[in-house]
Tab-separated table of C-alpha atoms in Angstrom:
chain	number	residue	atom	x	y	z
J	1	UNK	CA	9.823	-10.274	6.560
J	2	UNK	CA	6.272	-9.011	6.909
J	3	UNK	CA	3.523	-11.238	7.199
J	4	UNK	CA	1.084	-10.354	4.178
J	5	UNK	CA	-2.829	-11.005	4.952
J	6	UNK	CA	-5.396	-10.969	2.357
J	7	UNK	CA	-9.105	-9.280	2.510
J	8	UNK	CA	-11.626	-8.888	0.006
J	9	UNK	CA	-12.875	-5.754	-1.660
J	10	UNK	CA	-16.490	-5.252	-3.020
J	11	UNK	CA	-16.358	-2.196	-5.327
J	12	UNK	CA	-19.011	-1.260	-7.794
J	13	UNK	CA	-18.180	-1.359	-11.588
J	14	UNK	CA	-17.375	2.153	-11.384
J	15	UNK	CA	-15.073	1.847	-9.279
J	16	UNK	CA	-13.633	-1.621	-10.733
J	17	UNK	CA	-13.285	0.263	-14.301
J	18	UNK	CA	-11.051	3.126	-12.471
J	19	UNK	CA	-8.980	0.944	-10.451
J	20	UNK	CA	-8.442	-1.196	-13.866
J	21	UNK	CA	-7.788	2.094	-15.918
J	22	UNK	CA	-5.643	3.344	-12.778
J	23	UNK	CA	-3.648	-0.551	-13.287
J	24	UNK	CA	-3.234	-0.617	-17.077
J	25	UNK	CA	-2.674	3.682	-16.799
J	26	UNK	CA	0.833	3.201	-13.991
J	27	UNK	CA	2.015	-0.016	-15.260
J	28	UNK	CA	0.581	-2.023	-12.057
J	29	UNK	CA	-1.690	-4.589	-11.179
J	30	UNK	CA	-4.587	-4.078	-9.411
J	31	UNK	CA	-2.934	-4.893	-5.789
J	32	UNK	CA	-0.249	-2.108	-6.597
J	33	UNK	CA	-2.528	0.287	-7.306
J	34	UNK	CA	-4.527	0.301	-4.077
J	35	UNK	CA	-1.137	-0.475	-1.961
J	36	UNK	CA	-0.079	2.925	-4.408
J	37	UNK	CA	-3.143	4.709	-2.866
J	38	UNK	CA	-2.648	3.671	1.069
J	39	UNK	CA	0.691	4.957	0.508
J	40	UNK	CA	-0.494	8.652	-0.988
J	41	UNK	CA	-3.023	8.628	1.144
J	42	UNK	CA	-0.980	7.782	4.447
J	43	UNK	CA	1.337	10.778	2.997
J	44	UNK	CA	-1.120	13.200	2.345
J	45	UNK	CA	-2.532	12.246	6.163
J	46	UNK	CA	0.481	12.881	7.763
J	47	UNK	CA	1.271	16.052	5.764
J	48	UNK	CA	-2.459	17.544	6.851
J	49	UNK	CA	-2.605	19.026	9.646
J	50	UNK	CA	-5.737	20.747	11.556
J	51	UNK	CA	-5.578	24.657	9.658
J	52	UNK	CA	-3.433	23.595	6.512
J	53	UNK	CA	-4.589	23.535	2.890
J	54	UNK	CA	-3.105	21.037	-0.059
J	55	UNK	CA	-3.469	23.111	-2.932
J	56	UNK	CA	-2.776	21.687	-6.772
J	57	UNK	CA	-1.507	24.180	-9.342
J	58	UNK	CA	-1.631	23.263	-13.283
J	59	UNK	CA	1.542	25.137	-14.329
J	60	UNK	CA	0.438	26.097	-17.707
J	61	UNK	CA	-2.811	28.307	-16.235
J	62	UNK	CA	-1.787	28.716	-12.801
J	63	UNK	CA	-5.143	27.446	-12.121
J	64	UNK	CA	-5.026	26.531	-8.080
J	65	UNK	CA	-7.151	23.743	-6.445
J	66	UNK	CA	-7.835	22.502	-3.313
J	67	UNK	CA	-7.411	19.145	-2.637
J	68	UNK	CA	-10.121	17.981	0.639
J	69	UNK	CA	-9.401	14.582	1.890
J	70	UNK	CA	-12.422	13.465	3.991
C-alpha cells in the first residue's frame, strides 16, 4: 500500500472559493479535487510535447482554443 503524507496548502480566498465550487461542482471533497488536478495535469504533461498544441473545440460553434500550460 502507499504511504500517504500530508502538506499544507495556503491559497487565497479566490482560490479557496474555486477549489470549494470545483468540490461541491464533481461530487468530491476538497483532497479529490486537487489529487483530480495532479492527475490532469500529469496527463496533459506527458501528452505535451516540445512543438505540439492542445487545442479545445466547443462543438456547437466550432470555436477552437488553445490550451497553454505554463
Amino acid at each position: 500500500m502507499n504511504k500517504k503524507r500530508t502538506m499544507t496548502l495556503n491559497l487565497t480566498d479566490q482560490e479557496m472559493k474555486v477549489l470549494e465550487e470545483l468540490a461541491v461542482k464533481k461530487d468530491l471533497n476538497k483532497t479529490g479535487v486537487m489529487k483530480l488536478a495532479l492527475r490532469v495535469l500529469q496527463a496533459l504533461d506527458a501528452r505535451m510535447e516540445p512543438g505540439k498544441k492542445l487545442i479545445v473545440e466547443d462543438d456547437s460553434t466550432n470555436e477552437k482554443s488553445e490550451l497553454v500550460i505554463l
